[in-house]
CSV table of N, CA and C in Angstrom, one decimal:
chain,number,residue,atom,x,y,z
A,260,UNK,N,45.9,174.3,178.6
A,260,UNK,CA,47.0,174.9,179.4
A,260,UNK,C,47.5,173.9,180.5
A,261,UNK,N,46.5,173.1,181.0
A,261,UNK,CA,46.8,172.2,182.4
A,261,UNK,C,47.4,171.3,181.4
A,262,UNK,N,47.1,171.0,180.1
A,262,UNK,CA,47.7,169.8,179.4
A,262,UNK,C,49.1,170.0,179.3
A,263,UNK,N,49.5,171.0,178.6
A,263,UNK,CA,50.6,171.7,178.1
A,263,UNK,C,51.9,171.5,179.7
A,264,UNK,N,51.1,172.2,180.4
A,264,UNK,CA,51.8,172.3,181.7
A,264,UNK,C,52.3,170.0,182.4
A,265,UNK,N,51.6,169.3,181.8
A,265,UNK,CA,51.5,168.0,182.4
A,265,UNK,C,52.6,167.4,181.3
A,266,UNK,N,52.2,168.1,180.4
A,266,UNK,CA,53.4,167.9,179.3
A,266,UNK,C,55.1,168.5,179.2
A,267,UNK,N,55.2,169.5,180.3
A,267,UNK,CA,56.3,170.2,180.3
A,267,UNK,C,56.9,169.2,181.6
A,268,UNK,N,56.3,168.7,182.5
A,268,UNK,CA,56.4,168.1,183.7
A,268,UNK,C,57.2,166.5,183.4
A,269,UNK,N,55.9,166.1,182.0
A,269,UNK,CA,56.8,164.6,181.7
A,269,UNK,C,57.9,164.5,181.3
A,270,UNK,N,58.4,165.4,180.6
A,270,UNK,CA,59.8,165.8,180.0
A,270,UNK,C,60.7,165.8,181.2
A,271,UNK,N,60.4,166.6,181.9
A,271,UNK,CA,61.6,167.1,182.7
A,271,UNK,C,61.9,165.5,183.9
A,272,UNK,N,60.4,164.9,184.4
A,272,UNK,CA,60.4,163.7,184.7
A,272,UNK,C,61.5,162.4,183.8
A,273,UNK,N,61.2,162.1,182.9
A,273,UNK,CA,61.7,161.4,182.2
A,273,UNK,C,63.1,161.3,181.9
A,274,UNK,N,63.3,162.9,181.8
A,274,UNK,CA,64.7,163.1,181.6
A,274,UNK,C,65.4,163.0,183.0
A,275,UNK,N,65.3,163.6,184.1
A,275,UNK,CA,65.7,162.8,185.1
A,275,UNK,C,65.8,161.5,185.1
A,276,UNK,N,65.0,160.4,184.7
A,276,UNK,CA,65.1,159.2,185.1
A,276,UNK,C,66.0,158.7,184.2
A,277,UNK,N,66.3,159.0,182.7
A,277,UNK,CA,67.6,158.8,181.9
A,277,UNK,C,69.0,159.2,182.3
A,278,UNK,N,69.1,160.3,183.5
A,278,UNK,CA,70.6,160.9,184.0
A,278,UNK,C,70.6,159.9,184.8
A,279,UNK,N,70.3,159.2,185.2
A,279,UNK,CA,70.4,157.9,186.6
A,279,UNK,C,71.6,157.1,185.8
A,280,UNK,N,70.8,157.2,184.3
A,280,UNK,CA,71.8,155.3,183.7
A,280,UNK,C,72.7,155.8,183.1
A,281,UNK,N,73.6,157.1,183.6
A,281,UNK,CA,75.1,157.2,183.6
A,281,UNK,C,76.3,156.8,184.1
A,282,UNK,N,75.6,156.2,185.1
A,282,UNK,CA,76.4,155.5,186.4
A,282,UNK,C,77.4,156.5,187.1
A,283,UNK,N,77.2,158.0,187.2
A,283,UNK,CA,77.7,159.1,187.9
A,283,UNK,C,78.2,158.5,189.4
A,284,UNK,N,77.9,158.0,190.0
A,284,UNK,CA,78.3,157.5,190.9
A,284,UNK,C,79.7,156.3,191.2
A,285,UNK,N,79.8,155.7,190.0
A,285,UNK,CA,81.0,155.5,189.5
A,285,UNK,C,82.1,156.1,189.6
A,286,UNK,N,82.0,157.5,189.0
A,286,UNK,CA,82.8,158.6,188.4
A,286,UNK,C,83.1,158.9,189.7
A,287,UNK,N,82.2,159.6,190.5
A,287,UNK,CA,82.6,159.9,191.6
A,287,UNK,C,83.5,159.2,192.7
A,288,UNK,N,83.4,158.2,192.8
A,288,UNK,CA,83.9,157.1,193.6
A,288,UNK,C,85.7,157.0,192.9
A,289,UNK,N,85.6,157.2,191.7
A,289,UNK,CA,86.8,157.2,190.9
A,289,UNK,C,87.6,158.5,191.3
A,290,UNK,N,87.2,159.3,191.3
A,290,UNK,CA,87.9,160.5,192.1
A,290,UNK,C,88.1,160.8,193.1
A,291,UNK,N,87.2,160.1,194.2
A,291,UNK,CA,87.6,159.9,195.9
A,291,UNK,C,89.1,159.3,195.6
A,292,UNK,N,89.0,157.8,195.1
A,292,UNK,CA,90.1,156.9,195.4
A,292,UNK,C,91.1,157.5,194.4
A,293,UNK,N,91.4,158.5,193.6
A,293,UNK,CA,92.0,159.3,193.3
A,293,UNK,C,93.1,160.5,194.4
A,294,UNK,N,91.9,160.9,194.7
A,294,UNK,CA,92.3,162.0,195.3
A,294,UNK,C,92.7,161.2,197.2
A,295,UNK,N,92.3,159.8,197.6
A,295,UNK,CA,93.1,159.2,198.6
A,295,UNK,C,94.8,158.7,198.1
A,296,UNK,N,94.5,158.4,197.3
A,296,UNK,CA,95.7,157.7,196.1
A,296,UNK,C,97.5,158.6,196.4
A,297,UNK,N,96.8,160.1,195.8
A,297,UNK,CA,97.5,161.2,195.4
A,297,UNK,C,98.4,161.3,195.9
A,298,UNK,N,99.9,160.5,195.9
A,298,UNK,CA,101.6,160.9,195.7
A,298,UNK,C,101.4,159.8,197.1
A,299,UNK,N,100.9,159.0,197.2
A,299,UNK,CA,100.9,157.7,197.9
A,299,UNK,C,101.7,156.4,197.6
A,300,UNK,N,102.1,156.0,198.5
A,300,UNK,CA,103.1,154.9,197.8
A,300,UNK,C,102.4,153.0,198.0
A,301,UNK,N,102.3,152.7,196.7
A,301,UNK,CA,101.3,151.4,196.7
A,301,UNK,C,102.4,150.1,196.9
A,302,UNK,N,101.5,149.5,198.0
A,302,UNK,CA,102.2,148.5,198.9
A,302,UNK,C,101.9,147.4,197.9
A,303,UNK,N,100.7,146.9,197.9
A,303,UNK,CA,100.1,145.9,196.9
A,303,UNK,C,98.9,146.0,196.2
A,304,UNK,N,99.0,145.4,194.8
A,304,UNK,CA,97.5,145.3,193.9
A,304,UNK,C,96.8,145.0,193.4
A,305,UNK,N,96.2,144.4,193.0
A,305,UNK,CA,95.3,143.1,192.4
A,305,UNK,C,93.7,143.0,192.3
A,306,UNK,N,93.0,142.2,193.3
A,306,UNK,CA,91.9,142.8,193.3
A,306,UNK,C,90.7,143.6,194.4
A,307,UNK,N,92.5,144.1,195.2
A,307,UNK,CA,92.0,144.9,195.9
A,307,UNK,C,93.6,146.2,196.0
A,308,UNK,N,94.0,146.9,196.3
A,308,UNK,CA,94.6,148.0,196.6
A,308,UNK,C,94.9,148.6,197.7
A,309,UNK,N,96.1,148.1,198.1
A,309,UNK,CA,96.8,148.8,199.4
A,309,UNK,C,97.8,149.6,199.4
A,310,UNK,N,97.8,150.9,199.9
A,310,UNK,CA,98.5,151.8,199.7
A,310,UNK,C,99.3,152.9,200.9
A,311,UNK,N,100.4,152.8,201.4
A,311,UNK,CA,100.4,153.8,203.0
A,311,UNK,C,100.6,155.5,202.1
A,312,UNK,N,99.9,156.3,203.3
A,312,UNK,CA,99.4,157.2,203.2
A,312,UNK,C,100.1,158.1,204.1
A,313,UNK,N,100.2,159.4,203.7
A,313,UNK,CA,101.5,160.5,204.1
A,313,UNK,C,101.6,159.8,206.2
A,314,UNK,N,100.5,159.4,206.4
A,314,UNK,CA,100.8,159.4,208.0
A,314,UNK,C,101.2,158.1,208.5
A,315,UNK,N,102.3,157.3,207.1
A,315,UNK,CA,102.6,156.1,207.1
A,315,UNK,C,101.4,155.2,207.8
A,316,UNK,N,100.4,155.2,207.2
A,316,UNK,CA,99.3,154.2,207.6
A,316,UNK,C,98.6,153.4,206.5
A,317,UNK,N,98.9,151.8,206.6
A,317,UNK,CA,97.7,151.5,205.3
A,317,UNK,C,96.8,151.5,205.2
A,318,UNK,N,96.3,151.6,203.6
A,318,UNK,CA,94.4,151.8,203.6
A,318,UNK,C,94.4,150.6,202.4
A,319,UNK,N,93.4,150.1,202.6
A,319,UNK,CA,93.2,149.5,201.5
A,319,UNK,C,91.9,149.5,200.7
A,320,UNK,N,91.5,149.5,199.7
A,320,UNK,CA,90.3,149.6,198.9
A,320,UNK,C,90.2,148.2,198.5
A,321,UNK,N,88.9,147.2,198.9
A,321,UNK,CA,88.5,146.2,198.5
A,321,UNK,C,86.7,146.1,198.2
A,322,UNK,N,86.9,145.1,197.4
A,322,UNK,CA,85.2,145.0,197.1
A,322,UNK,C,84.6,144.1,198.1
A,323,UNK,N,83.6,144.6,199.0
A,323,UNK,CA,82.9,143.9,200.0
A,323,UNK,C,81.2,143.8,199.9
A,324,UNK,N,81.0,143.0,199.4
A,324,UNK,CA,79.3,142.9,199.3
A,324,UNK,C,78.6,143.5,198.0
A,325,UNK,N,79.9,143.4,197.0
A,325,UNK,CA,78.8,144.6,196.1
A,325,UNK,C,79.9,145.8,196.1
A,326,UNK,N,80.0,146.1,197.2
A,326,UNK,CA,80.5,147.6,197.3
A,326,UNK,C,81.9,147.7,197.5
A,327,UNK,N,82.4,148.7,197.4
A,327,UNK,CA,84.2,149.8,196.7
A,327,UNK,C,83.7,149.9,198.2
A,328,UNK,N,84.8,149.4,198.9
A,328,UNK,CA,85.5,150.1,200.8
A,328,UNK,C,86.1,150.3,200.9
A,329,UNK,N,86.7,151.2,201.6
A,329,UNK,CA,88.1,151.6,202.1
A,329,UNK,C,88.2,151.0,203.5
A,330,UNK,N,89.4,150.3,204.0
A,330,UNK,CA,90.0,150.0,205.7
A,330,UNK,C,91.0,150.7,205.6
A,331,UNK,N,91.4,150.9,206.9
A,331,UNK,CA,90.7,151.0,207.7
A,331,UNK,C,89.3,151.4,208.2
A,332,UNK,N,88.5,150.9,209.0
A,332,UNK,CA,87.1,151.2,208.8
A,332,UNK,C,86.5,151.0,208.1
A,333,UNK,N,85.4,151.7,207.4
A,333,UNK,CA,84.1,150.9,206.8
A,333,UNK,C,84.0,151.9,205.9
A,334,UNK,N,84.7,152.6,204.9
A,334,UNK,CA,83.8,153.8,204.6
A,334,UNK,C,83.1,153.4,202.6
A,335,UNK,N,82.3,153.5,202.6
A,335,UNK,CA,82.2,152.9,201.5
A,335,UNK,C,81.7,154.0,200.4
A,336,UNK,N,82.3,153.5,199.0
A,336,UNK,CA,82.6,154.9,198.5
A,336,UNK,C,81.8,154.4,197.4
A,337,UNK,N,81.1,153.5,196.7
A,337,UNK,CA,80.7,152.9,195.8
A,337,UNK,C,80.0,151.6,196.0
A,338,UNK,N,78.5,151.5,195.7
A,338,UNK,CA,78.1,150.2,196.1
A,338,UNK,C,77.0,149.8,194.7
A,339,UNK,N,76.6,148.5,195.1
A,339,UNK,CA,75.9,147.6,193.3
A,339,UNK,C,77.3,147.7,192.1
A,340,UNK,N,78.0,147.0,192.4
A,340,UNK,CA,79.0,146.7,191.8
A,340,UNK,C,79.3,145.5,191.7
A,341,UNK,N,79.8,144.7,190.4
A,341,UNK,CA,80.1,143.3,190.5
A,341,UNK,C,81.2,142.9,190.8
A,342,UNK,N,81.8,143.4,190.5
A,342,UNK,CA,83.6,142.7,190.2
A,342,UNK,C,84.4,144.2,190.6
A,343,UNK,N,85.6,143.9,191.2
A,343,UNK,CA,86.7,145.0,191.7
A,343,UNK,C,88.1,144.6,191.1
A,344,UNK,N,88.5,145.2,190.5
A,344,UNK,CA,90.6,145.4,190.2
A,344,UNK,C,91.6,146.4,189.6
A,345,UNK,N,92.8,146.3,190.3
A,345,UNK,CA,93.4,147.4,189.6
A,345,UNK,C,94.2,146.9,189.2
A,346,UNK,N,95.1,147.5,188.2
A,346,UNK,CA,96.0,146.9,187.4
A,346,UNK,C,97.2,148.0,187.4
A,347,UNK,N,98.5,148.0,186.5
A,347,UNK,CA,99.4,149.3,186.4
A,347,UNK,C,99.4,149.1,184.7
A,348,UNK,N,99.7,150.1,184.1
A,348,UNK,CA,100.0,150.2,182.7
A,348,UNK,C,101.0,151.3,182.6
A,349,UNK,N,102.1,151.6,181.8
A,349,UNK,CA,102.8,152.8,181.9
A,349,UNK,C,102.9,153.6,183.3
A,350,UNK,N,103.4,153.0,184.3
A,350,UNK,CA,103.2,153.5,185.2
A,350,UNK,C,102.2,154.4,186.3
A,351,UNK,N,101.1,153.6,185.7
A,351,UNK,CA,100.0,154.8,186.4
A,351,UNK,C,98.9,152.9,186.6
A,352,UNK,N,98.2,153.5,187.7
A,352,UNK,CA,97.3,152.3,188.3
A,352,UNK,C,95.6,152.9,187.5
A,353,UNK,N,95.5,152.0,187.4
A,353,UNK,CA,94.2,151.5,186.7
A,353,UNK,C,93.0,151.1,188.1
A,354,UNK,N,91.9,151.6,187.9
A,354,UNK,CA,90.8,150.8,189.0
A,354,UNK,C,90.1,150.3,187.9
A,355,UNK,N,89.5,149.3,187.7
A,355,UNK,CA,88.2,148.4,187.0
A,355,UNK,C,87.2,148.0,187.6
A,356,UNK,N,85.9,148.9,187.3
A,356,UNK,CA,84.7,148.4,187.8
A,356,UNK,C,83.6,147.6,187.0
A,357,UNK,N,83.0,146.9,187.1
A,357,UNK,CA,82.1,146.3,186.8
A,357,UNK,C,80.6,146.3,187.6
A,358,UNK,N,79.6,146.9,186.5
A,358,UNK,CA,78.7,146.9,186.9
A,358,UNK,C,77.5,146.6,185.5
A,359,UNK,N,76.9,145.9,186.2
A,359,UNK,CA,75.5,145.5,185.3
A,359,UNK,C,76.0,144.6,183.9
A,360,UNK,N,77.3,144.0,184.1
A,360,UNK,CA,78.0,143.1,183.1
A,360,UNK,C,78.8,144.5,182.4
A,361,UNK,N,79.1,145.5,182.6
A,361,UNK,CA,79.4,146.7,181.8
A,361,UNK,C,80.8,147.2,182.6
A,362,UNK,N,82.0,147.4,181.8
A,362,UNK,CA,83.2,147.7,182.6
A,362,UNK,C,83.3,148.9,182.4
A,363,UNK,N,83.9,149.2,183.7
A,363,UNK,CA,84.5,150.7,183.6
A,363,UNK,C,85.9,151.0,184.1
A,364,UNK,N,86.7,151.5,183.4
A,364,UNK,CA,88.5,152.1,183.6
A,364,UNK,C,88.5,153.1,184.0
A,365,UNK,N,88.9,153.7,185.2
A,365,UNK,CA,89.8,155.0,185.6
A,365,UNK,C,91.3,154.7,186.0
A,366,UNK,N,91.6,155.9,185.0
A,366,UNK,CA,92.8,156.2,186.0
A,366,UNK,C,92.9,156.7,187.3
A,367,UNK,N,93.8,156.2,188.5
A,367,UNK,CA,93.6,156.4,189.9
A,367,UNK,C,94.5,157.6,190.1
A,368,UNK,N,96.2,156.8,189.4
A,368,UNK,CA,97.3,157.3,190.1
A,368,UNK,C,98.5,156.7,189.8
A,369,UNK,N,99.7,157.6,189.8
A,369,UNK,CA,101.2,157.5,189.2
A,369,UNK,C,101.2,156.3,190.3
A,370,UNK,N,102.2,154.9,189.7
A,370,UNK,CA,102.2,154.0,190.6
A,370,UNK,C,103.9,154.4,191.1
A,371,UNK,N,103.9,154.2,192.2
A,371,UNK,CA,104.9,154.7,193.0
A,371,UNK,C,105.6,153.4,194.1
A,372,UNK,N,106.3,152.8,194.7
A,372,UNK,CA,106.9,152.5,195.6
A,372,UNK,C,107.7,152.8,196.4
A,373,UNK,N,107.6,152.6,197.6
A,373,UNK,CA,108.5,153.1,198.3
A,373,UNK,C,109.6,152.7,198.6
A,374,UNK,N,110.8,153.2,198.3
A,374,UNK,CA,112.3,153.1,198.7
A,374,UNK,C,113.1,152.8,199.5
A,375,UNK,N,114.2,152.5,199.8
A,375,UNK,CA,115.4,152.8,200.8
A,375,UNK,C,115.6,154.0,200.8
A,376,UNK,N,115.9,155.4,200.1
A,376,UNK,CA,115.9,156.4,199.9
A,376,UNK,C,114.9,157.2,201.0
A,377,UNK,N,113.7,156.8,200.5
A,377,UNK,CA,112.6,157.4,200.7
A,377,UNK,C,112.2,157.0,202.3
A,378,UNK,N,112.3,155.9,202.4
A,378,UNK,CA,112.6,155.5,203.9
A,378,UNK,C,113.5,156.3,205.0
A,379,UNK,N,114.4,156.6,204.2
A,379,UNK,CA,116.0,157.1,205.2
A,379,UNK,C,114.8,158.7,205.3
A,380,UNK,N,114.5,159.4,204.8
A,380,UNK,CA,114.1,160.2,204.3
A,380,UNK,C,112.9,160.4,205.3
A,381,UNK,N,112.3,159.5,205.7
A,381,UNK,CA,111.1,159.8,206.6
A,381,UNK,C,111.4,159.5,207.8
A,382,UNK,N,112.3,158.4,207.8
A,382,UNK,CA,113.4,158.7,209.3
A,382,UNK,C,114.1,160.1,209.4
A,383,UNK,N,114.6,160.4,208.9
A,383,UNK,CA,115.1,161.9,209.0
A,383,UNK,C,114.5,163.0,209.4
A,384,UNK,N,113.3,162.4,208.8
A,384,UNK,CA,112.3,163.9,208.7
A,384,UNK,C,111.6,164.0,210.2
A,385,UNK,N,111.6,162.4,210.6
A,385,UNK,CA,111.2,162.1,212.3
A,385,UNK,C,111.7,162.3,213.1
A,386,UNK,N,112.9,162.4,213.0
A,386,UNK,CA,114.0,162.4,214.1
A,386,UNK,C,114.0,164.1,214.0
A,387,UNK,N,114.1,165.0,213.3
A,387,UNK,CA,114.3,166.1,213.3
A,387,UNK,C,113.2,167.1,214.1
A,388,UNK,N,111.7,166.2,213.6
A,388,UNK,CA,110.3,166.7,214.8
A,388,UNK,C,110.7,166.7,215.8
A,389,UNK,N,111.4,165.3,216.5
A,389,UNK,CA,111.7,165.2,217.8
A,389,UNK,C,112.4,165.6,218.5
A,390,UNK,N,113.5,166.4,218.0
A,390,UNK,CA,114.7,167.2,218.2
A,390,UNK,C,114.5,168.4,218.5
A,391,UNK,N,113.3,168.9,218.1
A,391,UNK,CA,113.0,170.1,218.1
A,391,UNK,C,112.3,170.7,219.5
């Protein structure tokens, strides 16, 4: 019975130690910079990602030490990482991670720029707060 029971424990041990080398933390990190991304207008991109953000402020995501950062600030969203870049394809941005010689692609986000249009348009939208 004590064997059986040491035996039900290695399993469940082991199998934990196999969910590690999915690299879930990856995934995750891919959905933050996703969900920072979302209807954002991208300034520049290469092998790092700068993008201003509804409160016209830039952020940029670069690889620092190993690790996926976002600046302003320090916030680090992914770390043991080799290599950082994004690319566009059909209009949507690409992040590429590299870990353990092993590449990984997410999709981030529709690539977008911002306008003369869209400019007049956030002047407008300013001047109208202030008016009020």
């Amino acid at each position: 019975m004590i064997v059986s029971g040491l035996l039900g424990m290695y399993r469940i041990m082991s199998h934990a130690y196999t969910v590690q080398d999915y690299n879930e933390d990856l995934y995750i990190a891919a959905k933050q910079v996703s969900q920072y991304t979302m209807g954002t207008y991208c300034i520049s991109l290469s092998d790092s990602y700068t993008y201003m953000d509804y409160e016209e402020q830039e952020n940029t995501f670069v690889l620092d030490n190993g690790r996926l950062v976002k600046k302003p600030g320090f916030e680090i969203l992914v770390s043991n990482i080799e290599d950082l870049s994004f690319s566009i394809k059909d209009d949507m941005i690409y992040m590429t991670l590299i870990r353990d010689e092993q590449e990984y692609t997410f999709m981030i986000s529709y690539y977008r720029e911002k306008t003369e249009s869209d400019e007049e348009e956030t002047y407008e939208e300013n001047n109208s707060e202030t008016i009020e």
